[in-house]
Short mmCIF file of C-alpha atoms in Angstrom, two decimals:
data_model
loop_
_atom_site.label_atom_id
_atom_site.label_comp_id
_atom_site.label_asym_id
_atom_site.label_seq_id
_atom_site.Cartn_x
_atom_site.Cartn_y
_atom_site.Cartn_z
CA ASP R 91 59.48 -9.74 121.98
CA ALA R 92 62.52 -7.70 122.44
CA GLY R 93 61.35 -5.67 125.06
CA VAL R 94 61.08 -2.01 125.25
CA ILE R 95 63.82 -0.46 122.99
CA GLN R 96 64.95 2.93 123.57
CA SER R 97 67.61 5.06 121.29
CA PRO R 98 70.22 6.38 121.35
CA ARG R 99 71.80 4.51 124.44
CA HIS R 100 73.88 7.52 124.69
CA GLU R 101 73.61 11.29 123.63
CA VAL R 102 76.16 14.04 124.17
CA THR R 103 75.02 17.36 122.99
CA GLU R 104 75.80 21.08 123.57
CA MET R 105 73.67 23.33 125.61
CA GLY R 106 71.02 25.14 123.34
CA GLN R 107 70.64 22.14 120.98
CA GLU R 108 67.43 20.22 120.45
CA VAL R 109 67.62 16.57 121.81
CA THR R 110 65.07 13.69 120.86
CA LEU R 111 64.83 10.63 122.66
CA ARG R 112 62.89 7.60 121.10
CA CYS R 113 61.12 4.69 122.47
CA LYS R 114 59.63 1.58 120.97
CA PRO R 115 57.12 -0.18 123.66
CA ILE R 116 56.46 -3.71 123.81
CA SER R 117 53.76 -4.89 121.43
CA GLY R 118 50.27 -5.11 122.91
CA HIS R 119 51.17 -2.68 125.80
CA ASN R 120 48.63 0.24 125.97
CA SER R 121 50.38 2.43 128.70
CA LEU R 122 53.77 4.11 128.13
CA PHE R 123 55.80 6.12 130.76
CA TRP R 124 58.93 8.51 130.48
CA TYR R 125 61.12 8.70 133.67
CA ARG R 126 64.15 10.38 134.42
CA GLN R 127 66.71 9.12 136.87
CA THR R 128 68.55 11.51 139.19
CA MET R 129 70.46 11.06 142.50
CA MET R 130 68.25 13.37 144.07
CA ARG R 131 64.83 12.42 142.82
CA GLY R 132 65.49 8.76 141.86
CA LEU R 133 63.07 7.66 139.12
CA GLU R 134 61.05 10.64 138.26
CA LEU R 135 57.91 10.29 136.40
CA LEU R 136 57.77 12.88 133.54
CA ILE R 137 54.85 11.85 131.60
CA TYR R 138 52.31 8.88 131.14
CA PHE R 139 50.31 8.04 128.05
CA ASN R 140 47.48 5.64 127.95
CA ASN R 141 46.15 4.42 124.57
CA ASN R 142 48.64 7.04 122.96
CA VAL R 143 46.79 9.82 124.70
CA PRO R 144 48.95 11.90 127.37
CA ILE R 145 47.10 11.29 130.89
CA ASP R 146 49.37 13.03 133.04
CA ASP R 147 52.23 15.34 132.09
CA SER R 148 52.48 16.91 135.42
CA GLY R 149 56.10 15.77 135.76
CA MET R 150 57.35 17.45 132.66
CA PRO R 151 59.89 19.97 134.39
CA GLU R 152 59.23 22.72 131.99
CA ASP R 153 58.02 23.92 128.57
CA ARG R 154 61.36 22.94 127.22
CA PHE R 155 60.36 19.25 127.45
CA SER R 156 57.65 17.52 125.08
CA ALA R 157 56.63 14.21 124.50
CA LYS R 158 54.44 12.64 121.74
CA MET R 159 52.89 9.38 121.07
CA PRO R 160 51.84 9.49 117.40
CA ASN R 161 50.84 5.56 117.27
CA ALA R 162 51.02 2.61 119.65
CA SER R 163 54.60 1.56 118.74
CA PHE R 164 56.42 4.76 119.08
CA SER R 165 56.85 7.79 121.40
CA THR R 166 59.44 10.69 121.56
CA LEU R 167 60.78 12.82 124.26
CA LYS R 168 62.14 16.14 123.02
CA ILE R 169 64.08 18.67 124.82
CA GLN R 170 64.47 21.98 123.20
CA PRO R 171 66.65 24.02 124.09
CA SER R 172 68.86 21.37 126.15
CA GLU R 173 70.44 22.66 129.26
CA PRO R 174 73.40 21.04 131.37
CA ARG R 175 70.87 20.33 134.17
CA ASP R 176 69.18 18.10 131.80
CA SER R 177 71.73 15.57 132.07
CA ALA R 178 70.81 12.27 133.15
CA VAL R 179 69.42 8.96 132.29
CA TYR R 180 66.13 8.71 130.79
CA PHE R 181 64.01 5.69 130.98
CA CYS R 182 60.94 4.56 128.80
CA ALA R 183 58.71 1.88 130.22
CA SER R 184 55.39 0.42 128.96
CA ARG R 185 52.65 -1.85 130.75
CA GLN R 186 49.39 -3.68 129.76
CA GLU R 187 47.22 -1.90 132.05
CA ILE R 188 44.09 -3.99 131.68
CA LEU R 189 46.04 -6.90 133.14
CA ASN R 190 47.36 -4.70 135.96
CA THR R 191 50.82 -5.89 135.20
CA GLU R 192 54.13 -4.42 136.18
CA ALA R 193 55.91 -2.02 133.76
CA PHE R 194 58.78 -3.01 131.73
CA PHE R 195 61.53 -0.83 131.40
CA GLY R 196 64.03 -0.06 128.55
CA GLN R 197 67.93 0.22 128.94
CA GLY R 198 67.47 3.96 129.06
CA THR R 199 69.28 6.88 127.33
CA ARG R 200 72.24 8.54 128.95
CA LEU R 201 72.00 12.13 128.15
CA THR R 202 75.05 14.60 128.73
CA VAL R 203 74.51 18.44 127.87
CA VAL R 204 77.81 20.22 127.96
CA ASP I 193 56.72 16.22 146.21
CA GLN I 194 58.08 12.86 146.86
CA GLN I 195 55.21 10.47 147.41
CA VAL I 196 57.20 7.39 147.62
CA LYS I 197 60.36 7.66 149.83
CA GLN I 198 63.40 5.36 150.63
CA ASN I 199 65.25 6.91 153.43
CA SER I 200 68.27 4.71 153.31
CA PRO I 201 70.44 5.50 150.14
CA SER I 202 72.72 2.36 150.83
CA LEU I 203 72.80 -0.76 152.72
CA SER I 204 75.57 -3.33 153.35
CA VAL I 205 74.85 -6.89 154.20
CA GLN I 206 77.03 -10.07 154.79
CA GLU I 207 76.29 -12.98 152.35
CA GLY I 208 73.86 -15.34 153.89
CA ARG I 209 72.36 -12.97 156.27
CA ILE I 210 68.84 -11.16 155.73
CA SER I 211 68.55 -7.68 153.91
CA ILE I 212 65.92 -5.46 154.76
CA LEU I 213 64.93 -2.60 152.45
CA ASN I 214 62.40 0.01 153.48
CA CYS I 215 60.02 2.12 151.83
CA ASP I 216 57.26 4.73 153.08
CA TYR I 217 54.60 6.48 151.04
CA THR I 218 52.36 9.48 151.66
CA ASN I 219 49.45 8.81 149.35
CA SER I 220 46.41 6.71 151.17
CA MET I 221 45.01 6.23 147.73
CA PHE I 222 47.90 3.81 146.65
CA ASP I 223 46.72 0.22 146.04
CA TYR I 224 49.46 -1.70 144.16
CA PHE I 225 53.17 -1.63 145.26
CA LEU I 226 56.15 -2.94 143.53
CA TRP I 227 59.75 -3.61 144.00
CA TYR I 228 62.36 -3.13 141.09
CA LYS I 229 65.87 -4.08 140.90
CA LYS I 230 68.41 -1.94 138.74
CA TYR I 231 71.91 -3.09 137.72
CA PRO I 232 74.41 -0.27 136.24
CA ALA I 233 73.87 0.67 132.67
CA GLU I 234 70.54 -1.33 132.62
CA GLY I 235 66.81 -0.45 132.98
CA PRO I 236 65.07 -1.45 136.20
CA THR I 237 63.50 -5.04 136.28
CA PHE I 238 60.54 -6.05 138.26
CA LEU I 239 61.18 -8.07 141.11
CA ILE I 240 57.87 -8.55 143.37
CA SER I 241 54.65 -6.78 143.96
CA ILE I 242 51.84 -6.59 146.56
CA SER I 243 48.32 -5.52 146.27
CA SER I 244 46.86 -3.46 149.07
CA ILE I 245 44.43 -6.28 150.17
CA LYS I 246 47.40 -8.43 151.19
CA ASP I 247 50.08 -7.67 153.81
CA LYS I 248 52.65 -10.31 152.58
CA ASN I 249 53.85 -11.75 149.22
CA GLU I 250 56.44 -14.20 148.95
CA ASP I 251 58.47 -15.26 146.09
CA GLY I 252 61.47 -17.55 146.60
CA ARG I 253 64.21 -15.54 148.83
CA PHE I 254 62.18 -12.36 148.40
CA THR I 255 59.21 -11.18 150.62
CA VAL I 256 57.36 -8.08 150.70
CA PHE I 257 55.40 -6.65 153.71
CA LEU I 258 52.84 -4.09 153.50
CA ASN I 259 51.67 -2.12 156.57
CA LYS I 260 48.94 0.02 155.31
CA SER I 261 48.31 1.84 158.73
CA ALA I 262 51.75 2.88 158.82
CA LYS I 263 52.16 3.53 154.94
CA HIS I 264 55.07 1.35 155.16
CA LEU I 265 56.56 -1.51 152.97
CA SER I 266 59.56 -3.60 153.30
CA LEU I 267 61.38 -6.08 151.01
CA HIS I 268 63.32 -8.92 152.77
CA ILE I 269 65.99 -10.99 150.76
CA VAL I 270 66.82 -14.18 152.73
CA PRO I 271 69.42 -15.26 152.31
CA SER I 272 71.42 -12.41 150.44
CA GLN I 273 73.71 -13.29 147.87
CA PRO I 274 76.39 -11.24 146.01
CA GLY I 275 74.37 -11.27 142.79
CA ASP I 276 71.73 -9.20 144.67
CA SER I 277 73.91 -6.25 144.92
CA ALA I 278 72.07 -3.66 143.11
CA VAL I 279 69.82 -0.42 143.55
CA TYR I 280 66.43 -1.30 144.70
CA PHE I 281 63.53 1.04 144.00
CA CYS I 282 60.27 0.88 145.55
CA ALA I 283 57.16 2.00 143.52
CA ALA I 284 53.58 2.59 144.07
CA SER I 285 50.41 3.18 141.94
CA SER I 286 46.72 3.73 142.41
CA SER I 287 43.64 2.46 140.48
CA ASN I 288 41.76 5.43 141.30
CA THR I 289 44.14 8.09 140.03
CA GLY I 290 45.53 7.02 136.73
CA ASN I 291 47.68 3.81 137.38
CA GLN I 292 51.01 5.52 136.91
CA PHE I 293 53.92 4.35 139.01
CA TYR I 294 55.65 6.54 141.34
CA PHE I 295 59.10 5.48 142.54
CA GLY I 296 61.35 6.38 145.52
CA THR I 297 65.02 7.53 145.39
CA GLY I 298 66.45 3.98 145.34
CA THR I 299 68.52 2.03 148.08
CA SER I 300 71.94 0.60 146.86
CA LEU I 301 72.31 -2.93 148.42
CA THR I 302 75.92 -4.30 148.68
CA VAL I 303 76.32 -7.82 149.59
CA ILE I 304 79.79 -8.70 150.80
CA PRO I 305 81.02 -12.25 150.26
#
């Protein structure tokens, strides 16, 4: 397996624009996480899906952020409208929860909002 | 509110010596703990884990210790090598409250040759 795949690797956008980050989890994994890495908060959990259903979205900072998981092999994190303070590295991770294993991370998307 | 805390943003250690990275947590429901290692421009990679039924887990040069009464865990690296230089994240989860992983802010380890 190629691991968790995120796209794009880098995104530069202007304030006010819509941004969509994409994630393909490892095949067979039934849990998916979106994290944001910042200096102040480290790896901050934004949302957690289990079997494609959002279980905990309490970490989503505000209504400008939304996430979907239409099927077991794809998820998106959307920011609309984007703001400069959204600039960070966004990570997607997946896990096979039944086996109680660790989560595997993608390489991240570095988002810069100017 | 940060449920997992790493109070040391950075640590420098001489090659060959022991590196000790610390982590504290506030949620007594956490029952599974992990350490991840992260190099620049890469995603975090799993290093070692421990269940709350144990107080120690060892894997080669890496040992994790868990003190449940103090809500504290630590990662020991012996001997430290220059390739260990990275950011280390502590994480915790609870099988009773959803299994999502909560991470700390990370500790940047530099091993000096």
